[in-house]
Coordinates of C-alpha atoms and ligand atoms in Angstrom, one line a residue:
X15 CA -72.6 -45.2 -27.8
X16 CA -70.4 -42.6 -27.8
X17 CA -71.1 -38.6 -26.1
X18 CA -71.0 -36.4 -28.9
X19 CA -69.1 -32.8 -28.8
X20 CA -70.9 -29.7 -30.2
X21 CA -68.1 -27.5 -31.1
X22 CA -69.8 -24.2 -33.1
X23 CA -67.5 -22.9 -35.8
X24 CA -67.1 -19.2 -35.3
X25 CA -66.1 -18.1 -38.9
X26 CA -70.1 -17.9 -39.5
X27 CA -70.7 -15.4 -36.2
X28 CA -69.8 -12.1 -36.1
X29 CA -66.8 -11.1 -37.1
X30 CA -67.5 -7.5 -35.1
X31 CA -68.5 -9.3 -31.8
X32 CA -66.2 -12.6 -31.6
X33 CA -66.3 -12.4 -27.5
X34 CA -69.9 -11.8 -27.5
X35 CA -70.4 -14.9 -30.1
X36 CA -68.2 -17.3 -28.0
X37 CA -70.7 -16.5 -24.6
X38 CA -73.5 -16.8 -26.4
X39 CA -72.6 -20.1 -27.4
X40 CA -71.1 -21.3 -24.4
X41 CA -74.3 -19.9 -22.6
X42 CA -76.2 -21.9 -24.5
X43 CA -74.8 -25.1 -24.5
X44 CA -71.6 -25.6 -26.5
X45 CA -68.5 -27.9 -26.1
X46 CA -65.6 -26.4 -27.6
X47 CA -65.2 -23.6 -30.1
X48 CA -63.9 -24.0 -33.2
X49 CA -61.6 -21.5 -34.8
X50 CA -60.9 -21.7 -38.5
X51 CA -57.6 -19.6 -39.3
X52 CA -57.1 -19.4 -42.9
X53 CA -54.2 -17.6 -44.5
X54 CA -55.3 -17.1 -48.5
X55 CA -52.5 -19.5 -49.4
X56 CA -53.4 -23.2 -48.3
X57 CA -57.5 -22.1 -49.0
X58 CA -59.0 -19.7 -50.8
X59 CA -59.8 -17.1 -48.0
X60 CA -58.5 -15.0 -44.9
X61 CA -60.0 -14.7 -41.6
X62 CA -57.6 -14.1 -38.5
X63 CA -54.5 -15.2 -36.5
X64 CA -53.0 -15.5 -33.4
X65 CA -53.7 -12.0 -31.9
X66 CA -57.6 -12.8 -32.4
X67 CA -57.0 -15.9 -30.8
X68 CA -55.5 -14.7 -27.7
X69 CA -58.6 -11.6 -27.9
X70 CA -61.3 -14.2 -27.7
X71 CA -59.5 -16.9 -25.6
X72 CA -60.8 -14.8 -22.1
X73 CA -64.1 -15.3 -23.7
X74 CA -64.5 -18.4 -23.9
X75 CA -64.6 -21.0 -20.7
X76 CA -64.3 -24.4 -22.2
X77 CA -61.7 -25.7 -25.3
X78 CA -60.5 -23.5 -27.8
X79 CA -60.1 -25.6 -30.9
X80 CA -58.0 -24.0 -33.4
X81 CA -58.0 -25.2 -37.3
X82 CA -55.2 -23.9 -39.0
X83 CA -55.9 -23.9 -42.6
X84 CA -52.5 -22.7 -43.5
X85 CA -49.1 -23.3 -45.1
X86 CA -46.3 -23.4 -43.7
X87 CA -47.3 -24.0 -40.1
X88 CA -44.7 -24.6 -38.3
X89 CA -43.2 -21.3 -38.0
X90 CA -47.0 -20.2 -36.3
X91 CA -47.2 -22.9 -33.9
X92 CA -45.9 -21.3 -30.6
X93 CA -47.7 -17.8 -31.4
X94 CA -50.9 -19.8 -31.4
X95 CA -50.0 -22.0 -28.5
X96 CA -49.3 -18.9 -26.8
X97 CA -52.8 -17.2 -27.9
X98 CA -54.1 -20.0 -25.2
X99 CA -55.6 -22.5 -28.0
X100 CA -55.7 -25.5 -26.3
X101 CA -55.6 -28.3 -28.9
X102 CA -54.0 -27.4 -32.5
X103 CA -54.5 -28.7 -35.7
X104 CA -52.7 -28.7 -39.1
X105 CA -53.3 -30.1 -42.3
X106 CA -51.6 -33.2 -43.1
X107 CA -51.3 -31.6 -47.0
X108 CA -49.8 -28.0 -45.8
X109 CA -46.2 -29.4 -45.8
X110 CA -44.0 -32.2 -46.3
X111 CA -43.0 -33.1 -42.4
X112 CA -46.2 -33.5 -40.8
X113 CA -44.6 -35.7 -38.5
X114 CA -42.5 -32.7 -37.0
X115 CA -45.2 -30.5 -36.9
X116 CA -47.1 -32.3 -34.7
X117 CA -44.5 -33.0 -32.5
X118 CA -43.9 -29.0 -32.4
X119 CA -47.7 -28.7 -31.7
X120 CA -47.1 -31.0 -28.7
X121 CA -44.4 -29.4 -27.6
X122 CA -45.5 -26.1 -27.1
X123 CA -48.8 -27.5 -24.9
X124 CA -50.9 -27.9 -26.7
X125 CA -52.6 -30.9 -28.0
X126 CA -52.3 -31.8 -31.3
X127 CA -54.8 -32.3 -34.3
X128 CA -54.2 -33.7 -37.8
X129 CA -56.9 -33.0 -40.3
X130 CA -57.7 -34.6 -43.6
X131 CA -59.1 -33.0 -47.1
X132 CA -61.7 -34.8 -48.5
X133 CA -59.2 -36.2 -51.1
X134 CA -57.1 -37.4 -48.5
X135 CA -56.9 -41.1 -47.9
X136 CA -56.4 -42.6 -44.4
X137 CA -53.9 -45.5 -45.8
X138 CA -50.6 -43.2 -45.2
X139 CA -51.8 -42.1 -41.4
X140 CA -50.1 -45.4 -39.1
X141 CA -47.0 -43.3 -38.4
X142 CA -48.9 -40.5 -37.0
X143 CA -51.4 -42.3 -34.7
X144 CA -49.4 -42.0 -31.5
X145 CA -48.5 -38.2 -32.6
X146 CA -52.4 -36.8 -32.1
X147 CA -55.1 -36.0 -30.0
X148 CA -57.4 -35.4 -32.8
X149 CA -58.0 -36.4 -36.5
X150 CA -60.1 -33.5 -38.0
X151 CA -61.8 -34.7 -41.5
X152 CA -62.9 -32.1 -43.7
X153 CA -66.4 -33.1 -44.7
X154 CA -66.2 -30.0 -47.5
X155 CA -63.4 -28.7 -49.0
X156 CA -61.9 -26.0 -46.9
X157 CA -62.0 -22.1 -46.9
X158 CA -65.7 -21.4 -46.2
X159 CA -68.8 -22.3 -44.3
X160 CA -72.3 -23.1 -45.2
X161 CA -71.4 -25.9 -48.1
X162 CA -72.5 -28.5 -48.7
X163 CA -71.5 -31.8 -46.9
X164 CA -69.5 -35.0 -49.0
X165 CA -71.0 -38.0 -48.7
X166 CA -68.2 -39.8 -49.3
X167 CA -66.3 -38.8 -46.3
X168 CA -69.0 -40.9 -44.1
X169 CA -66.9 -44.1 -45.3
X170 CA -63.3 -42.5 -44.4
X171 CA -65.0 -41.8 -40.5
X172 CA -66.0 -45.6 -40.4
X173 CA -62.5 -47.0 -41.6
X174 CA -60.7 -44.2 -39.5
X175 CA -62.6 -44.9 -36.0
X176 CA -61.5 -49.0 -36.9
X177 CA -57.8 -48.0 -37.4
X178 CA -57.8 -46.2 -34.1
X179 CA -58.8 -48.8 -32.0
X180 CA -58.8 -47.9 -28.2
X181 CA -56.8 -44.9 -28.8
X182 CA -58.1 -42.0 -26.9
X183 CA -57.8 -39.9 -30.4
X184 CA -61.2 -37.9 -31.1
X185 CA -62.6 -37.8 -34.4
X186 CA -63.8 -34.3 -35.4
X187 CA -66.1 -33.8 -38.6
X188 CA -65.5 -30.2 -40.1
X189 CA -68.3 -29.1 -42.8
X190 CA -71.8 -29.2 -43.7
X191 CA -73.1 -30.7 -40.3
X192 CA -76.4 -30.2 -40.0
X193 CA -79.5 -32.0 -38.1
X194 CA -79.2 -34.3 -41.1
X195 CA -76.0 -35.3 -41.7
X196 CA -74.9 -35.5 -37.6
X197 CA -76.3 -38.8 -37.3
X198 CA -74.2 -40.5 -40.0
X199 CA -71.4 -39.1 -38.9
X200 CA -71.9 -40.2 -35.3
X201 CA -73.3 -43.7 -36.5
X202 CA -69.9 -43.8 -38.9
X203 CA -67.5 -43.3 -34.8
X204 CA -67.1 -39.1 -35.3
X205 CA -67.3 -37.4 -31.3
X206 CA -66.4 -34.3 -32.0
X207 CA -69.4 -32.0 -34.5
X208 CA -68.2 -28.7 -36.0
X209 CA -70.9 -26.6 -37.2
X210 CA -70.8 -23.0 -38.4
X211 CA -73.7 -22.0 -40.2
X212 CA -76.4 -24.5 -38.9
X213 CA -75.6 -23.1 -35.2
X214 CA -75.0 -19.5 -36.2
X215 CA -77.8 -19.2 -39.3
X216 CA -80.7 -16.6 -38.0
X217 CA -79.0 -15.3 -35.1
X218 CA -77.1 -12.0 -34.4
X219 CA -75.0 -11.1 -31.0
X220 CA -78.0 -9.1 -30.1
X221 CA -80.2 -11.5 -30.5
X222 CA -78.4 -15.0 -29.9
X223 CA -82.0 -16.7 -29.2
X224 CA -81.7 -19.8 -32.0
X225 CA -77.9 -21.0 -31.1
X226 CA -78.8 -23.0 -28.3
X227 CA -82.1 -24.8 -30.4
X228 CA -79.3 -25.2 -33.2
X229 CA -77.2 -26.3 -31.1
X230 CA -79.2 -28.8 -29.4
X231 CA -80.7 -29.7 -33.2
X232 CA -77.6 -31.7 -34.1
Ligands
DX5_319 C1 -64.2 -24.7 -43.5 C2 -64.1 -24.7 -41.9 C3 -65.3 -25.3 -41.3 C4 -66.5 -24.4 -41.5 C5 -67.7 -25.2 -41.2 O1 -63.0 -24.5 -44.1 O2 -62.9 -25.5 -41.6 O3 -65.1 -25.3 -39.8 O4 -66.5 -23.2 -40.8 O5 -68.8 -24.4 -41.6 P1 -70.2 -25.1 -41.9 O6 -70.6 -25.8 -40.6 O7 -71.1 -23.9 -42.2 O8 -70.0 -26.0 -43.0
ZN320 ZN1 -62.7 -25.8 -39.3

């Protein structure tokens, strides 16, 4: 079996207190952080950019995962590189030259992520399988946290982990994990868990006391 990666999503913490958040977490028994930029355009919603990025990156000991849920990327790709994230992934449906992308991703440092909409098939990927660390699929549609999770997706993660192969590529699952739905996921080849809302729900950065039971929950 595979280890599974807890990697907390921190657009459900505190937006006041993102250092304190991403100890907490840490401190109680997280992976990574996740880091969902959106920029209004490629989904429905704003959060943050690279200057937050490089605020929280002294906060956090382990890997800083940064989602960018924006279009274009490419022109943003050193100034997040440079915030310290240390893998980077774009959309595969923000831009015509994915391809590119990722190489820039890589070429700044960092390593590279590719993530998948739920209506995003896996048939068109081959080219890009030597070009990523990563392969993020979007289990709800992006732009916010605490939806519900797409059944669907569970098939996608099954097909994907087979197309990989030995590849050391991580599968990530972004939205609606929960206690319930980690185990298909897992079962289906995902190793990396994002969750926002089912690690974050109840608690407060002065009173952090349910993210390590959430944590350990999924
Ligand atoms: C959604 C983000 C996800 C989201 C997950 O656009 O990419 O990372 O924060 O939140 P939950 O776990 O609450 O679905
Ligand atoms: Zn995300």
């Amino acid at each position: 079996s595979r280890a599974i990666k807890i990697a907390p999503s921190i657009l459900s913490a505190d937006f006041a207190n993102f250092g304190a958040e991403c100890q907490a977490i840490e401190a109680q028994g997280c992976d990574w952080v996740h880091v969902d930029v959106m920029d209004g355009h490629f989904v429905p919603n704003i959060t943050f950019g690279p200057a937050t990025c490089a605020a929280i990156r002294p906060h956090i000991k382990g890997v800083m995962d940064v989602h960018l849920m924006i279009a274009p990327v490419d022109a943003y790709i050193d100034a997040f590189a440079q915030s310290g994230a240390d893998i980077i992934t774009a959309h595969l449906e923000a831009g015509p030259h994915i391809h590119r992308t990722l190489q820039a991703i890589r070429g700044a440092g960092a390593k590279a992520g590719l993530a998948l909409n739920p209506g995003t098939g896996i048939e068109n990927i081959g080219y890009l399988l030597d070009m990523v660390d990563l392969i993020c699929v979007m289990t709800v549609n992006p732009g916010f946290g605490g939806q519900k999770f797409i059944r669907s997706q569970v098939d996608k993660v099954a097909r994907l982990r087979a197309m990989i192969g030995d590849r050391p590529i991580h599968i990530e699952i972004d939205g609606g994990v929960t206690p319930d739905t980690a185990p298909l996921v897992a079962a289906a080849g995902a190793d990396v868990l994002v969750a926002g809302s089912a690690v974050f729900k109840g608690g407060s950065v002065t009173n952090p006391a349910p993210y390590g039971a959430n944590i350990q929950a999924i």
